[in-house]
Coordinates of C-alpha atoms and ligand atoms in Angstrom, one line a residue:
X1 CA 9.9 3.5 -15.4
X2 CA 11.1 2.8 -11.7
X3 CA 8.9 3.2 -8.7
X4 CA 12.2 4.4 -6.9
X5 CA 10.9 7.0 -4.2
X6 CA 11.4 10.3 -4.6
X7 CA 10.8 11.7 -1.7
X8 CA 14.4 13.7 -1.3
X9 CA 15.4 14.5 2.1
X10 CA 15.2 18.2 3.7
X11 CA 17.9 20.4 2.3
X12 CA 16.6 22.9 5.2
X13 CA 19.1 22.0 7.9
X14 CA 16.2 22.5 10.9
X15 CA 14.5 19.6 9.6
X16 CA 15.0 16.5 11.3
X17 CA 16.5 13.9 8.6
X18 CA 17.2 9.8 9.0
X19 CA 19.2 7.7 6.9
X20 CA 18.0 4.1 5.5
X21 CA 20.7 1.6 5.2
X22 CA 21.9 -0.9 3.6
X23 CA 22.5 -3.9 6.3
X24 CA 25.0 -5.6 4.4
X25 CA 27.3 -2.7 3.9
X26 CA 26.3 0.0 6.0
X27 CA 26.0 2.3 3.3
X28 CA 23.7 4.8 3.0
X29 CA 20.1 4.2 0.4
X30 CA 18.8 7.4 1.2
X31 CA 17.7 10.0 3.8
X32 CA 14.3 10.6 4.7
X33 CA 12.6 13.6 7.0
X34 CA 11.5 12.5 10.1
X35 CA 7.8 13.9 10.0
X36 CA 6.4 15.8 13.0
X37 CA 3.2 15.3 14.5
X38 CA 1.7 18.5 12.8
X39 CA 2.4 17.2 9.3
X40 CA 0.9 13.7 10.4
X41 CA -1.9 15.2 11.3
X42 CA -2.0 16.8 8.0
X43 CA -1.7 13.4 6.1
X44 CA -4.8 12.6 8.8
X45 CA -6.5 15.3 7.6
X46 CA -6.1 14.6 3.6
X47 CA -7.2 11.0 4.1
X48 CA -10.0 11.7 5.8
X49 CA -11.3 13.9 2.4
X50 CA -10.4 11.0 0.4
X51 CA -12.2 8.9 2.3
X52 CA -15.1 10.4 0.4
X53 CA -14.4 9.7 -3.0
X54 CA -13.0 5.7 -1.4
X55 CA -16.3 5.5 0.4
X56 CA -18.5 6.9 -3.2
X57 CA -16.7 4.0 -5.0
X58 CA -18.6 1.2 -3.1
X59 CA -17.5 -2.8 -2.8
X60 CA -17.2 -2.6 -6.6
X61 CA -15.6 0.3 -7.2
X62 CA -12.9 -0.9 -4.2
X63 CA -12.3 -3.8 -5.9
X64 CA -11.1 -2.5 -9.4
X65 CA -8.8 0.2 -8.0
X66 CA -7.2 -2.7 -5.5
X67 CA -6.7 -4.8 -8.2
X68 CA -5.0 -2.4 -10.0
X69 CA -2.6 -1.7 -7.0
X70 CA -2.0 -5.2 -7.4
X71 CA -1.1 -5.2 -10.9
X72 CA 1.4 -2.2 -10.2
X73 CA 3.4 -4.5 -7.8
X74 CA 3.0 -7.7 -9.5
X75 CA 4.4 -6.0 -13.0
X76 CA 7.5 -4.6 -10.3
X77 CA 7.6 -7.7 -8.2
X78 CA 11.4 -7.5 -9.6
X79 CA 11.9 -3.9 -8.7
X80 CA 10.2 -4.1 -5.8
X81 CA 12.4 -7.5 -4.7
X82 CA 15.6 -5.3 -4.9
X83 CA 14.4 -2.5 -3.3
X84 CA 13.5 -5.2 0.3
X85 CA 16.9 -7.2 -1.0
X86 CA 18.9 -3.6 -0.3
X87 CA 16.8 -2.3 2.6
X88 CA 16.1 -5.2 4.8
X89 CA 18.7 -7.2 3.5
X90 CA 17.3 -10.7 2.5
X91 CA 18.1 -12.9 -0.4
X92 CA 16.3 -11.5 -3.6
X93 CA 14.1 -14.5 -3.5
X94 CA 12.9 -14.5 -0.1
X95 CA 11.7 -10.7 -1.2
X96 CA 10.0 -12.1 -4.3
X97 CA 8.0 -14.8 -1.9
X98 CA 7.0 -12.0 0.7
X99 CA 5.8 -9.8 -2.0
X100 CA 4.1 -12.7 -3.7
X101 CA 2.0 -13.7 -0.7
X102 CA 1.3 -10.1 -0.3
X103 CA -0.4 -9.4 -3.8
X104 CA -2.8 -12.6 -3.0
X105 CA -4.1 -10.7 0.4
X106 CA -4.8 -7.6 -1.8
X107 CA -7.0 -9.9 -4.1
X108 CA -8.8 -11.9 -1.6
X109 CA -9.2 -8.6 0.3
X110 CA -10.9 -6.8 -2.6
X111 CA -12.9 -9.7 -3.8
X112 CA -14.4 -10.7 -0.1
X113 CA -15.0 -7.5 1.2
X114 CA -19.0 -7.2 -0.1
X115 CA -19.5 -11.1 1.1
X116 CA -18.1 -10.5 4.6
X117 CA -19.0 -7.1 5.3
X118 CA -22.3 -6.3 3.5
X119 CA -25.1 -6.1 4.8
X120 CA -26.9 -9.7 6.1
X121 CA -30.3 -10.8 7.2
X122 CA -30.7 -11.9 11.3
X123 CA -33.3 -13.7 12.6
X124 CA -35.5 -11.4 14.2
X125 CA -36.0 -14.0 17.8
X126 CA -39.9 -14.4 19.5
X127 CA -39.7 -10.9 20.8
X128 CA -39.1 -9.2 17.6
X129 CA -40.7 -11.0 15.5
X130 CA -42.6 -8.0 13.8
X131 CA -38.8 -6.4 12.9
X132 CA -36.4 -7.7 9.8
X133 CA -33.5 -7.3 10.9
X134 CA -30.0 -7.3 9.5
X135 CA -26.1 -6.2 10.4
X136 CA -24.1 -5.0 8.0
X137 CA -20.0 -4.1 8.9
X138 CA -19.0 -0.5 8.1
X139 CA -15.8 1.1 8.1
X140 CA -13.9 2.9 10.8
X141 CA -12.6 5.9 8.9
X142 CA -8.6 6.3 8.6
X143 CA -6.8 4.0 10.1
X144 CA -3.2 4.2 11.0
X145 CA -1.0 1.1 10.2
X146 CA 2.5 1.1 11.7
X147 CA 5.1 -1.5 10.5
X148 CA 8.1 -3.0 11.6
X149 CA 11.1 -3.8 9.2
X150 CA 11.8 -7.7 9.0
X151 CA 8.5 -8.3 6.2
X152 CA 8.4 -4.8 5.1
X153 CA 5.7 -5.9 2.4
X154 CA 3.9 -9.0 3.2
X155 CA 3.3 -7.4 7.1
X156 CA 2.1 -4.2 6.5
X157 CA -0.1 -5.4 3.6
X158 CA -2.0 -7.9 6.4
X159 CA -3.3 -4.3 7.5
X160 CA -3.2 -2.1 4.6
X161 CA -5.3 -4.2 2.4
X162 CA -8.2 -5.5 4.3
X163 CA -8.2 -2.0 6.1
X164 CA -8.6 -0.2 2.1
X165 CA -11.0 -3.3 1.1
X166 CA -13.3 -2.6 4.1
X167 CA -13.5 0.8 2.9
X168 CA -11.1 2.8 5.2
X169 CA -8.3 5.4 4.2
X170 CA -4.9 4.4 5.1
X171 CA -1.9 6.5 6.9
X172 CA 1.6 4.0 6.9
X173 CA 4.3 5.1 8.8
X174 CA 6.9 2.1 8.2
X175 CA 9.5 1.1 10.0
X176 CA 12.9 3.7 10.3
X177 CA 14.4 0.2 8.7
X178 CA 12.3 0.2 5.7
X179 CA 10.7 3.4 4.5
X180 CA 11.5 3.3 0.9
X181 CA 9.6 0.1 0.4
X182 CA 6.5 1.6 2.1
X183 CA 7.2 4.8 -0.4
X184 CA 7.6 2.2 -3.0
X185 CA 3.9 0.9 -2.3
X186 CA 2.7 4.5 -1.5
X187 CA 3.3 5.2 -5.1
X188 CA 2.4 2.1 -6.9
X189 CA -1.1 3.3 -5.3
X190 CA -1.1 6.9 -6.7
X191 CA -0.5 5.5 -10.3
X192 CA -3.4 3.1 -10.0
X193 CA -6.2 5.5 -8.4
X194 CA -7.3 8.9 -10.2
X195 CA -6.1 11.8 -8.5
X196 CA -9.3 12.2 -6.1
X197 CA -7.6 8.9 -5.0
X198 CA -4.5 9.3 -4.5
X199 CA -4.4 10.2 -0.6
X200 CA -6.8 7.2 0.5
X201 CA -2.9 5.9 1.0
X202 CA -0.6 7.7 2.2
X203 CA 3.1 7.3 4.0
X204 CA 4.5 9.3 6.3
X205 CA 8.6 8.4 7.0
X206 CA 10.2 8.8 11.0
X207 CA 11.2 7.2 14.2
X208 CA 8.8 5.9 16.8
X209 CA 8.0 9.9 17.4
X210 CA 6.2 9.9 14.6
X211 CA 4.7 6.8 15.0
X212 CA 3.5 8.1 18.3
X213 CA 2.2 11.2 17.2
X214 CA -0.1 9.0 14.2
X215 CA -1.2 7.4 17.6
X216 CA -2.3 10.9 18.4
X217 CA -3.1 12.4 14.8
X218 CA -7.3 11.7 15.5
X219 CA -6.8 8.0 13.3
X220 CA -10.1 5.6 13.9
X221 CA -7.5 2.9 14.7
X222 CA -3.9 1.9 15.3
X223 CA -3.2 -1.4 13.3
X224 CA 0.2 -2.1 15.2
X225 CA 2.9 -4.6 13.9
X226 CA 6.5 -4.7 16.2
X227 CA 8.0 -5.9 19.6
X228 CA 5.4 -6.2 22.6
X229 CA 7.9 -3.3 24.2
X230 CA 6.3 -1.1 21.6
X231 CA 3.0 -2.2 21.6
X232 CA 2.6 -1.3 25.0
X233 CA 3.8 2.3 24.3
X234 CA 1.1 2.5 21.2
X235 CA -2.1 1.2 23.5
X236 CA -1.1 3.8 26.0
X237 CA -0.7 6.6 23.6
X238 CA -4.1 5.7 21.9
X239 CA -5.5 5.4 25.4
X240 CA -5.7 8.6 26.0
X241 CA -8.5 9.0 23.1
X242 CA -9.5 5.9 23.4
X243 CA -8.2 4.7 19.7
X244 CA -8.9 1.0 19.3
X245 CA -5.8 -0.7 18.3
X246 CA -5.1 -3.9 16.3
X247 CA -1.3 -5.9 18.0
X248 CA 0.6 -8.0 16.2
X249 CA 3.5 -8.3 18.0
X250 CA 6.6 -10.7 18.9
X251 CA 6.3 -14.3 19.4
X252 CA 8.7 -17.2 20.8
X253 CA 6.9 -20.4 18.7
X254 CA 8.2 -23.7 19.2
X255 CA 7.6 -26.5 17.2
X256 CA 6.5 -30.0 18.5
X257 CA 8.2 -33.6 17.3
X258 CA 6.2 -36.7 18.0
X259 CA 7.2 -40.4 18.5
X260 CA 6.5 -40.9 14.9
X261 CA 6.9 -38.2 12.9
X262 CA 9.4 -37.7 9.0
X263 CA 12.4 -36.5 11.3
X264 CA 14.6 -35.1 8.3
X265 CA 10.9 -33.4 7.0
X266 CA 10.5 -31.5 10.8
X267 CA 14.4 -30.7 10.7
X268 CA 13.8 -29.4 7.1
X269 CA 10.9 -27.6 8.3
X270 CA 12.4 -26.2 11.7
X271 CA 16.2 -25.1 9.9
X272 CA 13.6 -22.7 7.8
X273 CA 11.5 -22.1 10.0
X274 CA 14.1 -21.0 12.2
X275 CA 16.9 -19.8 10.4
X276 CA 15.5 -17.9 7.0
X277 CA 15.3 -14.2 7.0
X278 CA 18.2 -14.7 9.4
X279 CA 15.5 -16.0 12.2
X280 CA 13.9 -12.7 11.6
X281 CA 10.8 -13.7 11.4
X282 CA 7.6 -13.3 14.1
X283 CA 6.3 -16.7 13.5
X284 CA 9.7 -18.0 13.1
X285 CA 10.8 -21.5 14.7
X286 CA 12.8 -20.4 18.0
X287 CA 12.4 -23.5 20.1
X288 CA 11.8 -27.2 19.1
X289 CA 10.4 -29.7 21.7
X290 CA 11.2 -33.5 20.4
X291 CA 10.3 -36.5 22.1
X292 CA 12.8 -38.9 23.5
X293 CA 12.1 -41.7 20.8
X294 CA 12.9 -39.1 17.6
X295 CA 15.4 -36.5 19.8
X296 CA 19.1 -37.8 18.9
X297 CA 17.7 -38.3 15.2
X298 CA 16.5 -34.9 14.8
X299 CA 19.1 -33.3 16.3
X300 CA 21.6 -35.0 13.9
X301 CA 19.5 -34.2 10.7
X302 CA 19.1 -30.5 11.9
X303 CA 22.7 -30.3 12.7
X304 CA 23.8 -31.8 9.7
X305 CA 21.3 -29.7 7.4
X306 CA 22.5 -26.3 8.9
X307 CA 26.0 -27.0 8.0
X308 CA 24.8 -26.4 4.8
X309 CA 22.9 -23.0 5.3
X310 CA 25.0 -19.7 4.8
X311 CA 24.4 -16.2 5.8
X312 CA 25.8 -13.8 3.5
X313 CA 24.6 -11.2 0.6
X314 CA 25.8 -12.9 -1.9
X315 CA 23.5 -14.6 -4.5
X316 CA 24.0 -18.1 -3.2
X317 CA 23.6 -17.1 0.8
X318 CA 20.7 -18.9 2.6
X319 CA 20.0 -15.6 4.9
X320 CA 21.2 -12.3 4.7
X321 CA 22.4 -9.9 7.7
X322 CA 20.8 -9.0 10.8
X323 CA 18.9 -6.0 10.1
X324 CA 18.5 -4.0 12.9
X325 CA 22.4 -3.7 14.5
X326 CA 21.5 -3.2 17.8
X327 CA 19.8 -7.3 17.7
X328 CA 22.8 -8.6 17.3
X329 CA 23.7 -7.6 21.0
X330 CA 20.2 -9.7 22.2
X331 CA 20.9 -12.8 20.2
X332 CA 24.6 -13.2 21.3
X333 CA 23.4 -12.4 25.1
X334 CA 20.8 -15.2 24.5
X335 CA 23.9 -17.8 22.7
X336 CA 26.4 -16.7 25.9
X337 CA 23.4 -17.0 29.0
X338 CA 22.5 -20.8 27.1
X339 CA 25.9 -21.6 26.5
X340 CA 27.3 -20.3 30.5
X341 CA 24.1 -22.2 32.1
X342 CA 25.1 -25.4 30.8
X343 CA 24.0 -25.4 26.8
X344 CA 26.0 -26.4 24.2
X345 CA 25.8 -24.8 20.8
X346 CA 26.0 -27.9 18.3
X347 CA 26.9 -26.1 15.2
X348 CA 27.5 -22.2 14.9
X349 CA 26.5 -19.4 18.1
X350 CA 29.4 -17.6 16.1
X351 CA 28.9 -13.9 15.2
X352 CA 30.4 -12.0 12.6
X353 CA 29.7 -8.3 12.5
X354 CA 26.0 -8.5 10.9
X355 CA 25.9 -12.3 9.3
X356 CA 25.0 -14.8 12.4
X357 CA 26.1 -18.7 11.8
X358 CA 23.2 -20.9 11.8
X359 CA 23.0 -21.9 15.5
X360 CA 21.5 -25.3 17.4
X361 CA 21.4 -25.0 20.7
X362 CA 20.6 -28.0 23.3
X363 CA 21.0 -28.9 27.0
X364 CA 19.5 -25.2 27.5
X365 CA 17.8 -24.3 30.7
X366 CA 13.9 -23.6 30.4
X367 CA 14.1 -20.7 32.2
X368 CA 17.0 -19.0 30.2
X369 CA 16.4 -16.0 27.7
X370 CA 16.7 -18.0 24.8
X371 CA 14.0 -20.3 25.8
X372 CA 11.8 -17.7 27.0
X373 CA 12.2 -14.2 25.4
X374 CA 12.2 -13.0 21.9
X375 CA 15.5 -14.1 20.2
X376 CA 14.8 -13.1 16.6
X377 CA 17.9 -14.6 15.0
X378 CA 19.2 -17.8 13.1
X379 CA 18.9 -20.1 16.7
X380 CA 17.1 -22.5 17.5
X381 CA 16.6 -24.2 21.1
X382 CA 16.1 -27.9 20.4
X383 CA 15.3 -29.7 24.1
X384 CA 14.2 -33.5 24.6
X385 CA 10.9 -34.2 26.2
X386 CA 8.7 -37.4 27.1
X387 CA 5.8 -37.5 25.1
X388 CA 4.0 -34.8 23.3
X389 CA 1.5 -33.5 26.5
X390 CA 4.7 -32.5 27.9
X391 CA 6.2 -30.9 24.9
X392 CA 2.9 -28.5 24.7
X393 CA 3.2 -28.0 28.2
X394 CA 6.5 -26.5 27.8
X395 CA 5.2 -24.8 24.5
X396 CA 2.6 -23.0 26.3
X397 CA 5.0 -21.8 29.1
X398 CA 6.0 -18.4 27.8
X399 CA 4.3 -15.3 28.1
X400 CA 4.0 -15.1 23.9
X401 CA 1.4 -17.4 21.9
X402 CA 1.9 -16.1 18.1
X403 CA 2.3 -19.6 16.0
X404 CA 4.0 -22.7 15.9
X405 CA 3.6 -26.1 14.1
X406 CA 3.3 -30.3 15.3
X407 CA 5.0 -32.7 13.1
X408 CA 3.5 -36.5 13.6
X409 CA 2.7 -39.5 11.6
X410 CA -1.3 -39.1 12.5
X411 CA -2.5 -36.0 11.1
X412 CA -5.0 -36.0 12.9
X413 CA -3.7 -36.3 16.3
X414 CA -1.5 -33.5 14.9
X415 CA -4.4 -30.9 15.3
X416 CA -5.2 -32.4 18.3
X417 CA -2.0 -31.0 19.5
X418 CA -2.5 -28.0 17.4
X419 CA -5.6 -27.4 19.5
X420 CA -4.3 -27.5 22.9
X421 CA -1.4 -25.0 21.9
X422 CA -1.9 -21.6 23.1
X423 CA -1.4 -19.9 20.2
X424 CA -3.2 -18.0 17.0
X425 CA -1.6 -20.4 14.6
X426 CA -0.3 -23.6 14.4
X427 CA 0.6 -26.1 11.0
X428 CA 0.4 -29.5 11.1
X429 CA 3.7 -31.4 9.0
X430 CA 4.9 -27.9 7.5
X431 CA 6.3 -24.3 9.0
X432 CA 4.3 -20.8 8.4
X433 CA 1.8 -22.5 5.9
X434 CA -1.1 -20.4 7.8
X435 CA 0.5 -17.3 6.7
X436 CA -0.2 -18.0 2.9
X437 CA -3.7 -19.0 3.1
X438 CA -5.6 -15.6 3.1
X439 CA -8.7 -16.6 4.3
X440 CA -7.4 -17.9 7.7
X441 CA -7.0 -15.3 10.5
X442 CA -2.9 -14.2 11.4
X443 CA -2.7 -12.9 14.8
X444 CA -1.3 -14.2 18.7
X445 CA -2.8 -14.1 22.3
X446 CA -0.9 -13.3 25.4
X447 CA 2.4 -11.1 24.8
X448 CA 2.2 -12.1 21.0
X449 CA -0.9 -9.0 21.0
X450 CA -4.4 -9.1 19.6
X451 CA -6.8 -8.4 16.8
X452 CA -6.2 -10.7 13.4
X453 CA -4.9 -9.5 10.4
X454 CA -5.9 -11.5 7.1
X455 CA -9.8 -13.6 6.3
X456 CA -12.8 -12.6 7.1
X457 CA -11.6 -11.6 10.9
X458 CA -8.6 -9.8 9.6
X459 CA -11.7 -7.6 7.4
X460 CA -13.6 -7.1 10.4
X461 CA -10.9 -6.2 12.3
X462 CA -11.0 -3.0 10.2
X463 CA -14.7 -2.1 10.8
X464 CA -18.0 -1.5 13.5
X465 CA -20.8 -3.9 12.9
X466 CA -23.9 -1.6 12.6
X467 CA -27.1 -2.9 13.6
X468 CA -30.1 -2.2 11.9
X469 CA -33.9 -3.1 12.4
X470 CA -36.3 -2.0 10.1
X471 CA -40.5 -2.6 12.0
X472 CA -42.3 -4.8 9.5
X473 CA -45.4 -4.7 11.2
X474 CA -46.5 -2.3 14.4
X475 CA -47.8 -5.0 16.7
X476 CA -51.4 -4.3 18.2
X477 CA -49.9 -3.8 22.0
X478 CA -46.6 -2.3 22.4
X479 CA -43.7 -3.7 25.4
X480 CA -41.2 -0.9 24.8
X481 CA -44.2 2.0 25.4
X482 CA -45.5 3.6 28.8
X483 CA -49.1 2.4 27.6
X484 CA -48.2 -1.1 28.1
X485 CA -50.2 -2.7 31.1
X486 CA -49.2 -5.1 33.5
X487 CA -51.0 -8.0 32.2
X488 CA -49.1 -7.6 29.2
X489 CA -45.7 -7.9 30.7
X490 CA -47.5 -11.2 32.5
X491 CA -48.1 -12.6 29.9
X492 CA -44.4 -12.7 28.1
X493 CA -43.2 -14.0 31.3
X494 CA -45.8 -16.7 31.3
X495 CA -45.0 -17.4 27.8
X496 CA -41.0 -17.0 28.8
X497 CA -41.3 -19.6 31.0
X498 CA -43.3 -22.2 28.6
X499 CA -40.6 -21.6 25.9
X500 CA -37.5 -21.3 28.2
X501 CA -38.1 -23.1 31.4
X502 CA -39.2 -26.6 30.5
X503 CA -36.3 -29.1 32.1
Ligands
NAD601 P1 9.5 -2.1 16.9 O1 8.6 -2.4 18.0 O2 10.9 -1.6 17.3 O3 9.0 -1.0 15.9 C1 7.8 -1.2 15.2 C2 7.3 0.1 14.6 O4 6.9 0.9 15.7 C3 8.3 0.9 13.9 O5 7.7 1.5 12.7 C4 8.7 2.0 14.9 O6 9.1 3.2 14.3 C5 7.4 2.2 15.6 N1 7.5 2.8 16.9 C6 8.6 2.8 17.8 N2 8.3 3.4 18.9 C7 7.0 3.9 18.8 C8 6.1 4.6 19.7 N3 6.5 5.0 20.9 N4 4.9 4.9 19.2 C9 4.5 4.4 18.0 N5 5.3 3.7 17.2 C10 6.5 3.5 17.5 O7 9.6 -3.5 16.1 P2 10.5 -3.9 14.9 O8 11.9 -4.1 15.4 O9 10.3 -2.9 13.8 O10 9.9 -5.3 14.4 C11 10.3 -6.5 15.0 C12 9.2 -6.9 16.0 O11 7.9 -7.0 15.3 C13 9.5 -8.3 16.5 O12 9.1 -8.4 17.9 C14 8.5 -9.2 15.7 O13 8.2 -10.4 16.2 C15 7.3 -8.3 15.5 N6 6.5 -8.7 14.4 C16 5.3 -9.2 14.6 C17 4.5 -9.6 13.5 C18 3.1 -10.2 13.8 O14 2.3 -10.2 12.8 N7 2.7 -10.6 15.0 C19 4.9 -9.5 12.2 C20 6.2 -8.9 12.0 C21 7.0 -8.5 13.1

């Protein structure tokens, strides 16, 4: 049996149809309907009477049906690897990673959920001290998760998961790139849930339209995954009903080389970083910062290690094709504005129609676009600084914060450095190793968006913290009542100031 959507496009003309594609080839997967905001709503709608049955099922009940999601796709993992190899156009194995990492969130997701969110004693304070009190973090309702294209699995699942373990209904709407994957997840649900189940996740397939109108379909919250462009577009649609929003958006992470750090480890570690998923990747390596005692050394072992790395869509190709055709435009502007302010492009900055060579770029400008904005291709900016304050100085100078990672001989200076990057993420000696831990939060500051995805915050995130206090005891004079006197109210502040104002 194949999970193979089957959602066939419109065979009435007036409906609104788009094609997926494969990138390697340009031919056509299959053609989906653009849905308009009337039949989002509609998926709204459903989700919000499957809520019921979701919410009847408790932590428990949760648990067992994610589980059984996550069986669906780990039996398929091989299906499901072909299907992101054809649409997105990365190597099989790649796909197989992404999807791998993926089925882990789902399982820490449904197994943390009751510890995180459940309910949990306070301490009451002096002023309440006849009141138990506790918080406990309920969910939102249905949230709507939009997705980009470039980890059509492992991304979306940051949201969908801990937004279905917290106990929330799901609408997806992913990426134009990628829909039949998020139809291939769509329906791995319905065969794991009974059918009172079966639209606590649903998918509905468009353009940014009907991304919008989910923005506008009465959701509890936008969990947003794209370009910052974007992400401004959603918070001001969701503005107007005021529609929390969760933004995972680009980034521009650098990666920081001390004085003593494994050179041929950090250029092992920046040519992936970098380069894999054809530099497609949000918390991908774009720039590196090296100091002047390790620069000429890593630059030779990066060079010399990307010689070896091939784009192609062949079985043997490091990287596949650029995705989304119209990037390939933005990464040759960024290689020609480096290159025509005075870079030099040490090995590739050659394109060739989809497939970008592996590029290393040096002697760039600080202030030029591929230092500063989004590149999302197989380059990577590699400038020599002094020491390593002045390398996270000039990591900290663009408008994103998303990741990034510090290789060094001391560890522990290492997260240090780590520290004083502004940044949601950083690795210490590897690349995108916070990405497979699930219990640490995923998520950027500044430009790079807001929120966490993933741990205990990314649960939250997908929540209200209710507030409960239950009076133990009625206390023989009452503050919060009209028959308190003013002697009473004396008296706290005396005893306010004994507790609080010594020193
Ligand atoms: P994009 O912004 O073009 O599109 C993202 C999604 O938004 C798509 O599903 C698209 O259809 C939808 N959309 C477009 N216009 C919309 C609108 N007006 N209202 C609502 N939805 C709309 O991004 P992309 O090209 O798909 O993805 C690449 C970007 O995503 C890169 O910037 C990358 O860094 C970022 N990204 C970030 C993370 C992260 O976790 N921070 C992860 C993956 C990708």
């Amino acid at each position: 049996m194949t999970l193979a959507p089957e959602r066939p496009a419109a065979a009435d003309p007036a409906v609104e149809v788009f094609d997926s594609l494969d990138p390697a080839t340009g031919e056509v997967l299959a053609t989906y309907p653009v849905q308009s905001a009337e039949e989002v709503e509609a998926a709204v709608a459903r989700a919000r009477v499957a809520l019921q049955w979701w919410q009847a099922q408790g932590y428990e009940g949760r648990r067992t049906h994610l589980r059984a999601w996550k069986g669906a796709i780990a039996r398929r993992i091989q299906e499901l690897a072909e299907l992101v190899h054809r649409e997105n156009g990365k190597p099989r194995p790649d796909a197989l990673l992404e999807i791998a990492l993926a089925v882990d969130h789902i399982e820490w997701a449904a197994k943390k959920a009751p510890k995180v969110l459940g309910p949990r004693r306070v301490a009451s304070g002096m002023m309440a001290a006849n009141q138990a009190s506790s918080v406990e973090y309920q969910a939102l309702g249905v949230v709507g998760v939009i997705g980009p294209w470039n980890y059509p699995v492992f991304t979306p699942m940051g949201s969908l998961a801990y937004a279905l373990a917290a106990g929330n209904a799901v609408v997806f709407k992913p990426s134009e790139f990628t829909p039949a994957i998020g139809l291939w997840l769509e329906r791995a649900w319905q065969m794991s849930v009974p059918a009172e189940g079966r639209e606590v996740l649903q998918v509905v397939t468009g353009l940014g339209a009907t991304g919008a109108a989910l923005c506008r379909a009465g959701v509890d919250k936008i969990a947003f995954t794209g370009s910052a462009a974007t992400g401004k577009k959603v918070m001001a649609a969701c503005a107007e009903t005021l529609v929390p929003v969760l933004m995972e958006c680009g980034g521009k992470d650098a990666m920081i080389v001390d004085d003593d750090a494994d050179v041929a480890a950090a250029a092992d570690a920046a040519l992936w970083g970098g380069m894999s998923n054809a530099g497609q990747t949000c918390i991908g390596i774009e720039r590196v910062y090296a100091t002047d005692k390790v620069y000429d050394a890593f630059v030779t072992e990066l060079t010399t290690r990307a010689a070896a790395v091939r784009p192609g869509s062949d079985a043997t190709a490091s990287y596949g094709p650029i995705t989304m055709p119209s990037q390939v435009g933005i990464i040759q502007r960024h290689i020609d504005d480096a290159v025509a302010r005075g870079g030099r492009a040490l090995t590739g900055g050659t394109v060739d129609g989809l497939f970008v060579a592996p590029t290393v770029l040096v002697d760039v400008p600080e202030d030029s676009a591929a230092v500063q904005e989004e590149t999302f291709g197989p380059t990577i900016t590699v400038a020599r600084v002094r020491d390593a304050d002045e390398a996270v100085e000039r990591t900290n100078a663009t408008s994103y914060g998303l990741a990034g990672a510090v290789f060094t001989g001391d560890s522990k200076r290492g997260v240090g450095i780590a520290r004083r990057i502004r940044s949601g993420m950083t690795s210490v000696n590897s690349v995108i190793a916070f990405a497979s831990v699930p219990g640490l939060p995923f998520g950027g500051v500044g430009d790079s968006g807001f929120g966490r995805i993933h741990g205990e915050d990314g649960l939250k995130e997908f929540t209200r913290a209710k507030a409960i206090t239950r009076q133990r005891f009625a206390l023989p004079v009452q503050l919060l009542s009209f028959t308190r006197t003013p002697e009473l109210t004396d008296k706290v502040a005396k005893v306010v100031g004994m507790v609080h104002g010594r020193g």
